[in-house]
PDB file of C-alpha atoms in Angstrom:
ATOM      1  CA  UNK A   5       0.000   0.000   0.000  1.00  0.00           C
ATOM      2  CA  UNK A   6       1.482   3.308  -1.053  1.00  0.00           C
ATOM      3  CA  UNK A   7       1.855   6.323   1.196  1.00  0.00           C
ATOM      4  CA  UNK A   8       0.307   9.695   0.403  1.00  0.00           C
ATOM      5  CA  UNK A   9       2.529  12.493   1.734  1.00  0.00           C
ATOM      6  CA  UNK A  10       0.404  15.408   2.913  1.00  0.00           C
ATOM      7  CA  UNK A  11       2.745  17.434   5.063  1.00  0.00           C
ATOM      8  CA  UNK A  12       6.253  17.593   6.410  1.00  0.00           C
ATOM      9  CA  UNK A  13       5.008  16.466   9.818  1.00  0.00           C
ATOM     10  CA  UNK A  14       4.121  12.973   8.628  1.00  0.00           C
ATOM     11  CA  UNK A  15       2.458  10.802   6.071  1.00  0.00           C
ATOM     12  CA  UNK A  16      -1.078   9.600   5.556  1.00  0.00           C
ATOM     13  CA  UNK A  17      -1.493   5.898   4.868  1.00  0.00           C
ATOM     14  CA  UNK A  18      -4.764   5.594   2.942  1.00  0.00           C
ATOM     15  CA  UNK A  19      -7.149   2.817   3.994  1.00  0.00           C
ATOM     16  CA  UNK A  20      -7.337  -0.303   1.862  1.00  0.00           C
ATOM     17  CA  UNK A  21      -8.459  -3.913   1.806  1.00  0.00           C
ATOM     18  CA  UNK A  22      -6.393  -4.648   4.923  1.00  0.00           C
ATOM     19  CA  UNK A  23      -8.790  -2.495   6.959  1.00  0.00           C
ATOM     20  CA  UNK A  24     -11.596  -4.968   6.250  1.00  0.00           C
ATOM     21  CA  UNK A  25      -9.667  -7.883   7.798  1.00  0.00           C
ATOM     22  CA  UNK A  26     -10.770  -7.420  11.385  1.00  0.00           C
ATOM     23  CA  UNK A  27      -9.067  -9.385  14.160  1.00  0.00           C
ATOM     24  CA  UNK A  28     -10.943 -12.086  16.040  1.00  0.00           C
ATOM     25  CA  UNK A  29     -12.876 -10.933  19.082  1.00  0.00           C
ATOM     26  CA  UNK A  30     -12.628 -14.316  20.812  1.00  0.00           C
ATOM     27  CA  UNK A  31     -12.021 -17.907  19.746  1.00  0.00           C
ATOM     28  CA  UNK A  32     -11.845 -17.107  16.063  1.00  0.00           C
ATOM     29  CA  UNK A  33     -15.158 -15.195  16.101  1.00  0.00           C
ATOM     30  CA  UNK A  34     -14.875 -11.908  14.205  1.00  0.00           C
ATOM     31  CA  UNK A  35     -16.990  -8.760  14.198  1.00  0.00           C
ATOM     32  CA  UNK A  36     -18.733  -9.625  10.894  1.00  0.00           C
ATOM     33  CA  UNK A  37     -19.779 -12.992  12.330  1.00  0.00           C
ATOM     34  CA  UNK A  38     -21.275 -11.266  15.361  1.00  0.00           C
ATOM     35  CA  UNK A  39     -23.071  -8.785  13.124  1.00  0.00           C
ATOM     36  CA  UNK A  40     -24.637 -11.596  11.084  1.00  0.00           C
ATOM     37  CA  UNK A  41     -26.140 -13.087  14.268  1.00  0.00           C
ATOM     38  CA  UNK A  42     -27.149  -9.632  15.507  1.00  0.00           C
ATOM     39  CA  UNK A  43     -28.965  -8.899  12.231  1.00  0.00           C
ATOM     40  CA  UNK A  44     -31.019 -12.093  12.591  1.00  0.00           C
ATOM     41  CA  UNK A  45     -31.955 -11.159  16.160  1.00  0.00           C
ATOM     42  CA  UNK A  46     -32.960  -7.634  15.063  1.00  0.00           C
ATOM     43  CA  UNK A  47     -35.149  -8.893  12.209  1.00  0.00           C
ATOM     44  CA  UNK A  48     -36.834 -11.548  14.343  1.00  0.00           C
ATOM     45  CA  UNK A  49     -37.446  -9.087  17.179  1.00  0.00           C
ATOM     46  CA  UNK A  50     -38.858  -6.506  14.769  1.00  0.00           C
ATOM     47  CA  UNK A  51     -41.455  -8.811  13.218  1.00  0.00           C
ATOM     48  CA  UNK A  52     -42.326 -10.628  16.451  1.00  0.00           C
ATOM     49  CA  UNK A  53     -42.911  -7.400  18.357  1.00  0.00           C
ATOM     50  CA  UNK A  54     -44.791  -5.813  15.465  1.00  0.00           C
ATOM     51  CA  UNK A  55     -47.160  -8.763  15.112  1.00  0.00           C
ATOM     52  CA  UNK A  56     -47.624  -9.524  18.804  1.00  0.00           C
ATOM     53  CA  UNK A  57     -50.883  -7.564  19.060  1.00  0.00           C
ATOM     54  CA  UNK A  58     -52.351  -7.328  15.594  1.00  0.00           C
ATOM     55  CA  UNK A  59     -55.289  -4.989  15.117  1.00  0.00           C
ATOM     56  CA  UNK A  60     -57.477  -3.804  12.272  1.00  0.00           C
ATOM     57  CA  UNK A  61     -56.219  -0.275  12.864  1.00  0.00           C
ATOM     58  CA  UNK A  62     -52.476  -0.895  12.986  1.00  0.00           C
ATOM     59  CA  UNK A  63     -50.079   0.846  15.294  1.00  0.00           C
ATOM     60  CA  UNK A  64     -47.100   2.633  13.777  1.00  0.00           C
ATOM     61  CA  UNK A  65     -44.920  -0.380  14.536  1.00  0.00           C
ATOM     62  CA  UNK A  66     -47.388  -2.810  12.966  1.00  0.00           C
ATOM     63  CA  UNK A  67     -47.803  -0.494   9.959  1.00  0.00           C
ATOM     64  CA  UNK A  68     -44.026  -0.418   9.445  1.00  0.00           C
ATOM     65  CA  UNK A  69     -43.820  -4.226   9.520  1.00  0.00           C
ATOM     66  CA  UNK A  70     -46.789  -4.570   7.161  1.00  0.00           C
ATOM     67  CA  UNK A  71     -45.217  -2.072   4.771  1.00  0.00           C
ATOM     68  CA  UNK A  72     -41.969  -4.030   4.656  1.00  0.00           C
ATOM     69  CA  UNK A  73     -43.914  -7.268   4.114  1.00  0.00           C
ATOM     70  CA  UNK A  74     -46.090  -5.769   1.380  1.00  0.00           C
ATOM     71  CA  UNK A  75     -43.044  -4.361  -0.365  1.00  0.00           C
ATOM     72  CA  UNK A  76     -41.265  -7.726  -0.372  1.00  0.00           C
ATOM     73  CA  UNK A  77     -44.429  -9.614  -1.318  1.00  0.00           C
ATOM     74  CA  UNK A  78     -45.912  -7.383  -4.003  1.00  0.00           C
ATOM     75  CA  UNK A  79     -43.109  -5.196  -5.341  1.00  0.00           C
ATOM     76  CA  UNK A  80     -40.453  -7.879  -5.453  1.00  0.00           C
ATOM     77  CA  UNK A  81     -41.775 -11.447  -5.287  1.00  0.00           C
ATOM     78  CA  UNK A  82     -45.031 -11.064  -7.217  1.00  0.00           C
ATOM     79  CA  UNK A  83     -43.614  -8.707  -9.837  1.00  0.00           C
ATOM     80  CA  UNK A  84     -40.614 -10.910 -10.607  1.00  0.00           C
ATOM     81  CA  UNK A  85     -41.970 -14.438 -10.144  1.00  0.00           C
ATOM     82  CA  UNK A  86     -45.523 -13.929 -11.342  1.00  0.00           C
ATOM     83  CA  UNK A  87     -48.915 -13.705  -9.674  1.00  0.00           C
ATOM     84  CA  UNK A  88     -49.622 -17.441 -10.053  1.00  0.00           C
ATOM     85  CA  UNK A  89     -46.477 -18.896  -8.508  1.00  0.00           C
ATOM     86  CA  UNK A  90     -44.951 -16.278  -6.215  1.00  0.00           C
ATOM     87  CA  UNK A  91     -46.611 -17.112  -2.871  1.00  0.00           C
ATOM     88  CA  UNK A  92     -44.345 -20.013  -1.763  1.00  0.00           C
ATOM     89  CA  UNK A  93     -41.298 -17.791  -2.281  1.00  0.00           C
ATOM     90  CA  UNK A  94     -42.495 -14.723  -0.356  1.00  0.00           C
ATOM     91  CA  UNK A  95     -40.818 -15.741   2.964  1.00  0.00           C
ATOM     92  CA  UNK A  96     -37.500 -16.303   1.197  1.00  0.00           C
ATOM     93  CA  UNK A  97     -37.579 -13.017  -0.714  1.00  0.00           C
ATOM     94  CA  UNK A  98     -38.662 -11.065   2.365  1.00  0.00           C
ATOM     95  CA  UNK A  99     -35.886 -12.687   4.412  1.00  0.00           C
ATOM     96  CA  UNK A 100     -33.292 -11.915   1.736  1.00  0.00           C
ATOM     97  CA  UNK A 101     -34.370  -8.272   1.524  1.00  0.00           C
ATOM     98  CA  UNK A 102     -34.470  -7.597   5.266  1.00  0.00           C
ATOM     99  CA  UNK A 103     -31.318  -9.602   5.993  1.00  0.00           C
ATOM    100  CA  UNK A 104     -29.324  -7.788   3.320  1.00  0.00           C
ATOM    101  CA  UNK A 105     -30.756  -4.416   4.319  1.00  0.00           C
ATOM    102  CA  UNK A 106     -29.876  -4.707   8.008  1.00  0.00           C
ATOM    103  CA  UNK A 107     -26.361  -5.966   7.293  1.00  0.00           C
ATOM    104  CA  UNK A 108     -25.791  -3.152   4.809  1.00  0.00           C
ATOM    105  CA  UNK A 109     -27.142  -0.465   7.154  1.00  0.00           C
ATOM    106  CA  UNK A 110     -24.668  -1.593   9.818  1.00  0.00           C
ATOM    107  CA  UNK A 111     -22.104   0.354   7.779  1.00  0.00           C
ATOM    108  CA  UNK A 112     -23.467   3.719   8.921  1.00  0.00           C
ATOM    109  CA  UNK A 113     -24.600   2.828  12.446  1.00  0.00           C
ATOM    110  CA  UNK A 114     -22.366   4.554  15.028  1.00  0.00           C
ATOM    111  CA  UNK A 115     -20.010   2.229  16.922  1.00  0.00           C
ATOM    112  CA  UNK A 116     -20.838  -0.704  14.605  1.00  0.00           C
ATOM    113  CA  UNK A 117     -19.846   1.085  11.364  1.00  0.00           C
ATOM    114  CA  UNK A 118     -19.160  -1.997   9.292  1.00  0.00           C
ATOM    115  CA  UNK A 119     -21.288  -3.323   6.408  1.00  0.00           C
ATOM    116  CA  UNK A 120     -21.213  -7.100   6.797  1.00  0.00           C
ATOM    117  CA  UNK A 121     -21.602  -7.734   3.083  1.00  0.00           C
ATOM    118  CA  UNK A 122     -18.306  -5.948   2.413  1.00  0.00           C
ATOM    119  CA  UNK A 123     -16.905  -9.455   3.076  1.00  0.00           C
ATOM    120  CA  UNK A 124     -17.560 -11.413  -0.122  1.00  0.00           C
ATOM    121  CA  UNK A 125     -18.109 -14.691   1.743  1.00  0.00           C
ATOM    122  CA  UNK A 126     -21.498 -13.665   3.147  1.00  0.00           C
ATOM    123  CA  UNK A 127     -23.333 -12.684  -0.063  1.00  0.00           C
ATOM    124  CA  UNK A 128     -21.585 -15.519  -1.900  1.00  0.00           C
ATOM    125  CA  UNK A 129     -22.839 -18.048   0.664  1.00  0.00           C
ATOM    126  CA  UNK A 130     -26.377 -16.710   0.266  1.00  0.00           C
ATOM    127  CA  UNK A 131     -26.181 -16.942  -3.516  1.00  0.00           C
ATOM    128  CA  UNK A 132     -24.529 -20.366  -3.755  1.00  0.00           C
ATOM    129  CA  UNK A 133     -26.122 -22.150  -0.805  1.00  0.00           C
ATOM    130  CA  UNK A 134     -29.604 -20.606  -0.711  1.00  0.00           C
ATOM    131  CA  UNK A 135     -30.753 -18.690  -3.778  1.00  0.00           C
ATOM    132  CA  UNK A 136     -29.476 -20.879  -6.592  1.00  0.00           C
ATOM    133  CA  UNK A 137     -30.465 -24.232  -5.091  1.00  0.00           C
ATOM    134  CA  UNK A 138     -33.994 -22.815  -4.724  1.00  0.00           C
ATOM    135  CA  UNK A 139     -33.793 -21.409  -8.252  1.00  0.00           C
ATOM    136  CA  UNK A 140     -32.854 -24.730  -9.847  1.00  0.00           C
ATOM    137  CA  UNK A 141     -35.017 -26.941  -7.616  1.00  0.00           C
ATOM    138  CA  UNK A 142     -38.077 -24.824  -8.406  1.00  0.00           C
ATOM    139  CA  UNK A 143     -37.486 -25.255 -12.123  1.00  0.00           C
ATOM    140  CA  UNK A 144     -36.823 -28.978 -11.846  1.00  0.00           C
ATOM    141  CA  UNK A 145     -39.962 -29.544  -9.782  1.00  0.00           C
ATOM    142  CA  UNK A 146     -42.082 -27.768 -12.363  1.00  0.00           C
ATOM    143  CA  UNK A 147     -40.592 -29.097 -15.613  1.00  0.00           C
ATOM    144  CA  UNK A 148     -38.669 -32.215 -14.616  1.00  0.00           C
ATOM    145  CA  UNK A 149     -34.895 -32.475 -14.811  1.00  0.00           C
ATOM    146  CA  UNK A 150     -34.586 -33.155 -18.537  1.00  0.00           C
ATOM    147  CA  UNK A 151     -36.978 -30.477 -19.726  1.00  0.00           C
ATOM    148  CA  UNK A 152     -35.586 -27.932 -17.264  1.00  0.00           C
ATOM    149  CA  UNK A 153     -32.013 -28.467 -18.424  1.00  0.00           C
ATOM    150  CA  UNK A 154     -33.089 -28.288 -22.052  1.00  0.00           C
ATOM    151  CA  UNK A 155     -35.044 -25.096 -21.413  1.00  0.00           C
ATOM    152  CA  UNK A 156     -32.140 -23.522 -19.530  1.00  0.00           C
ATOM    153  CA  UNK A 157     -29.167 -24.309 -21.753  1.00  0.00           C
ATOM    154  CA  UNK A 158     -30.642 -25.093 -25.186  1.00  0.00           C
ATOM    155  CA  UNK A 159     -32.746 -22.107 -26.250  1.00  0.00           C
ATOM    156  CA  UNK A 160     -35.020 -22.840 -29.212  1.00  0.00           C
ATOM    157  CA  UNK A 161     -34.907 -21.255 -32.649  1.00  0.00           C
ATOM    158  CA  UNK A 162     -31.135 -21.191 -33.092  1.00  0.00           C
ATOM    159  CA  UNK A 163     -29.177 -22.929 -35.913  1.00  0.00           C
ATOM    160  CA  UNK A 164     -27.846 -26.252 -34.654  1.00  0.00           C
ATOM    161  CA  UNK A 165     -24.138 -25.502 -35.225  1.00  0.00           C
ATOM    162  CA  UNK A 166     -24.458 -22.488 -32.909  1.00  0.00           C
ATOM    163  CA  UNK A 167     -25.385 -24.795 -30.023  1.00  0.00           C
ATOM    164  CA  UNK A 168     -21.811 -26.102 -29.977  1.00  0.00           C
ATOM    165  CA  UNK A 169     -20.726 -22.681 -28.751  1.00  0.00           C
ATOM    166  CA  UNK A 170     -23.877 -21.414 -27.039  1.00  0.00           C
ATOM    167  CA  UNK A 171     -24.726 -24.415 -24.835  1.00  0.00           C
ATOM    168  CA  UNK A 172     -21.391 -24.490 -22.930  1.00  0.00           C
ATOM    169  CA  UNK A 173     -21.694 -20.731 -22.397  1.00  0.00           C
ATOM    170  CA  UNK A 174     -25.240 -21.114 -21.058  1.00  0.00           C
ATOM    171  CA  UNK A 175     -24.147 -23.914 -18.713  1.00  0.00           C
ATOM    172  CA  UNK A 176     -21.265 -21.802 -17.432  1.00  0.00           C
ATOM    173  CA  UNK A 177     -23.509 -18.786 -16.878  1.00  0.00           C
ATOM    174  CA  UNK A 178     -26.493 -20.563 -15.336  1.00  0.00           C
ATOM    175  CA  UNK A 179     -24.589 -22.840 -12.982  1.00  0.00           C
ATOM    176  CA  UNK A 180     -21.414 -20.902 -12.170  1.00  0.00           C
ATOM    177  CA  UNK A 181     -21.338 -17.204 -13.069  1.00  0.00           C
ATOM    178  CA  UNK A 182     -24.870 -16.122 -12.164  1.00  0.00           C
ATOM    179  CA  UNK A 183     -24.487 -16.772  -8.406  1.00  0.00           C
ATOM    180  CA  UNK A 184     -21.023 -15.184  -8.415  1.00  0.00           C
ATOM    181  CA  UNK A 185     -22.172 -12.013 -10.175  1.00  0.00           C
ATOM    182  CA  UNK A 186     -25.203 -11.776  -7.890  1.00  0.00           C
ATOM    183  CA  UNK A 187     -22.919 -11.793  -4.855  1.00  0.00           C
ATOM    184  CA  UNK A 188     -20.327  -9.455  -6.371  1.00  0.00           C
ATOM    185  CA  UNK A 189     -22.881  -6.697  -7.003  1.00  0.00           C
ATOM    186  CA  UNK A 190     -23.741  -6.140  -3.362  1.00  0.00           C
ATOM    187  CA  UNK A 191     -20.215  -6.917  -2.142  1.00  0.00           C
ATOM    188  CA  UNK A 192     -18.561  -4.395  -4.466  1.00  0.00           C
ATOM    189  CA  UNK A 193     -21.019  -1.647  -3.557  1.00  0.00           C
ATOM    190  CA  UNK A 194     -20.581  -2.192   0.195  1.00  0.00           C
ATOM    191  CA  UNK A 195     -16.801  -2.520  -0.037  1.00  0.00           C
ATOM    192  CA  UNK A 196     -16.335   0.583  -2.186  1.00  0.00           C
ATOM    193  CA  UNK A 197     -18.788   2.695  -0.194  1.00  0.00           C
ATOM    194  CA  UNK A 198     -17.212   1.845   3.152  1.00  0.00           C
ATOM    195  CA  UNK A 199     -13.747   2.456   1.742  1.00  0.00           C
ATOM    196  CA  UNK A 200     -14.757   5.929   0.544  1.00  0.00           C
ATOM    197  CA  UNK A 201     -16.127   6.772   3.996  1.00  0.00           C
ATOM    198  CA  UNK A 202     -12.860   5.610   5.549  1.00  0.00           C
ATOM    199  CA  UNK A 203     -10.825   7.779   3.190  1.00  0.00           C
ATOM    200  CA  UNK A 204     -12.707  10.983   3.997  1.00  0.00           C
ATOM    201  CA  UNK A 205     -13.045  10.283   7.721  1.00  0.00           C
ATOM    202  CA  UNK A 206      -9.448   9.218   8.357  1.00  0.00           C
ATOM    203  CA  UNK A 207      -8.160  11.830   5.931  1.00  0.00           C
ATOM    204  CA  UNK A 208     -10.034  14.560   7.787  1.00  0.00           C
ATOM    205  CA  UNK A 209      -8.707  13.289  11.105  1.00  0.00           C
ATOM    206  CA  UNK A 210      -5.172  13.314   9.767  1.00  0.00           C
ATOM    207  CA  UNK A 211      -5.488  16.820   8.342  1.00  0.00           C
ATOM    208  CA  UNK A 212      -6.884  18.112  11.626  1.00  0.00           C
ATOM    209  CA  UNK A 213      -4.467  16.429  14.021  1.00  0.00           C
ATOM    210  CA  UNK A 214      -1.283  15.610  12.106  1.00  0.00           C
ATOM    211  CA  UNK A 215      -0.930  17.895   9.084  1.00  0.00           C
ATOM    212  CA  UNK A 216       0.648  21.337   9.062  1.00  0.00           C
ATOM    213  CA  UNK A 217      -1.318  24.482  10.048  1.00  0.00           C
ATOM    214  CA  UNK A 218      -1.981  25.411   6.431  1.00  0.00           C
ATOM    215  CA  UNK A 219      -3.827  22.141   5.812  1.00  0.00           C
ATOM    216  CA  UNK A 220      -5.905  21.997   8.994  1.00  0.00           C
ATOM    217  CA  UNK A 221      -8.813  24.052   7.525  1.00  0.00           C
ATOM    218  CA  UNK A 222      -9.021  21.518   4.682  1.00  0.00           C
ATOM    219  CA  UNK A 223     -10.130  18.928   7.245  1.00  0.00           C
ATOM    220  CA  UNK A 224     -13.515  20.677   7.332  1.00  0.00           C
ATOM    221  CA  UNK A 225     -14.027  19.811   3.663  1.00  0.00           C
ATOM    222  CA  UNK A 226     -12.998  16.217   4.277  1.00  0.00           C
ATOM    223  CA  UNK A 227     -15.410  15.821   7.194  1.00  0.00           C
ATOM    224  CA  UNK A 228     -18.202  17.495   5.196  1.00  0.00           C
ATOM    225  CA  UNK A 229     -17.611  15.032   2.369  1.00  0.00           C
ATOM    226  CA  UNK A 230     -17.704  12.159   4.872  1.00  0.00           C
ATOM    227  CA  UNK A 231     -21.117  13.332   6.096  1.00  0.00           C
ATOM    228  CA  UNK A 232     -22.446  13.784   2.561  1.00  0.00           C
ATOM    229  CA  UNK A 233     -21.133  10.374   1.504  1.00  0.00           C
ATOM    230  CA  UNK A 234     -22.783   8.798   4.557  1.00  0.00           C
ATOM    231  CA  UNK A 235     -26.207   9.927   3.326  1.00  0.00           C
ATOM    232  CA  UNK A 236     -25.402   8.727  -0.180  1.00  0.00           C
ATOM    233  CA  UNK A 237     -24.157   5.421   1.201  1.00  0.00           C
ATOM    234  CA  UNK A 238     -27.395   4.974   3.153  1.00  0.00           C
ATOM    235  CA  UNK A 239     -29.329   5.304  -0.103  1.00  0.00           C
ATOM    236  CA  UNK A 240     -27.025   2.820  -1.837  1.00  0.00           C
ATOM    237  CA  UNK A 241     -27.319   0.352   1.032  1.00  0.00           C
ATOM    238  CA  UNK A 242     -31.112   0.310   0.761  1.00  0.00           C
ATOM    239  CA  UNK A 243     -30.945   0.158  -3.037  1.00  0.00           C
ATOM    240  CA  UNK A 244     -28.490  -2.747  -3.022  1.00  0.00           C
ATOM    241  CA  UNK A 245     -30.679  -4.744  -0.626  1.00  0.00           C
ATOM    242  CA  UNK A 246     -33.595  -4.178  -2.989  1.00  0.00           C
ATOM    243  CA  UNK A 247     -31.541  -5.147  -6.053  1.00  0.00           C
ATOM    244  CA  UNK A 248     -30.223  -8.287  -4.363  1.00  0.00           C
ATOM    245  CA  UNK A 249     -33.742  -9.466  -3.487  1.00  0.00           C
ATOM    246  CA  UNK A 250     -35.097  -8.334  -6.864  1.00  0.00           C
ATOM    247  CA  UNK A 251     -32.499 -10.268  -8.848  1.00  0.00           C
ATOM    248  CA  UNK A 252     -32.967 -13.321  -6.632  1.00  0.00           C
ATOM    249  CA  UNK A 253     -36.693 -13.266  -7.325  1.00  0.00           C
ATOM    250  CA  UNK A 254     -35.954 -12.667 -10.998  1.00  0.00           C
ATOM    251  CA  UNK A 255     -33.813 -15.788 -11.208  1.00  0.00           C
ATOM    252  CA  UNK A 256     -36.581 -17.843  -9.590  1.00  0.00           C
ATOM    253  CA  UNK A 257     -39.067 -16.339 -12.008  1.00  0.00           C
ATOM    254  CA  UNK A 258     -36.879 -17.313 -14.964  1.00  0.00           C
ATOM    255  CA  UNK A 259     -36.620 -20.878 -13.730  1.00  0.00           C
ATOM    256  CA  UNK A 260     -40.424 -21.113 -13.630  1.00  0.00           C
ATOM    257  CA  UNK A 261     -41.080 -19.355 -16.926  1.00  0.00           C
ATOM    258  CA  UNK A 262     -42.295 -21.464 -19.815  1.00  0.00           C
ATOM    259  CA  UNK A 263     -40.010 -19.838 -22.359  1.00  0.00           C
ATOM    260  CA  UNK A 264     -36.246 -19.415 -22.126  1.00  0.00           C
TER     261      UNK A 264
END
């Protein structure tokens, strides 16, 4: 990692990938692992408390929970999977959306300040171990193994010689690259966003405390940028949770669609 010289008094070492490798808290358990468990507790507590005393005229808490449910059910699951077949997948899509959202939002919560999905292993595990098994199993259950594979990797209406090139590409995409790209989208956004916040925050701290007198006023700009980027990052965190759930539902919808 290179060093950025800002003043005669010292150097500023910009943050990088090493700052995401957090030391173990105890027994090999790291902060991201704790945050994953914490996110599950938060989501469970939110829905359990909101639905404990259901009423026709909902409280603000119940209304918030119903709004999140309706959004996951109607705006994601039903729109992407289809009105006839979406209902069995609503719990999964809702869980994916809320789980991703809470773990992303951790990045701007004071004290916590770490988006869990900035570690590629977490979104990759969701994609490989949860989303794509459901995606393929749903298609196989509907069409049978042979017809599903044919539908997925041998699109109709193409000259037969083209299949020699197209079919291996389709197999590679459907069974290998699609889950990887799904995970990389949210990972890259969380990693880059958190890194930008670190640059402005630590840079402002350095300019204020370590740099020469002429550069100290510049720290105000750096801190202002950190605040502005925090609001932008909050928007991106919500958007990426939505996109992750939306694409997951879209893949399931494709597996159930009659055409390719």
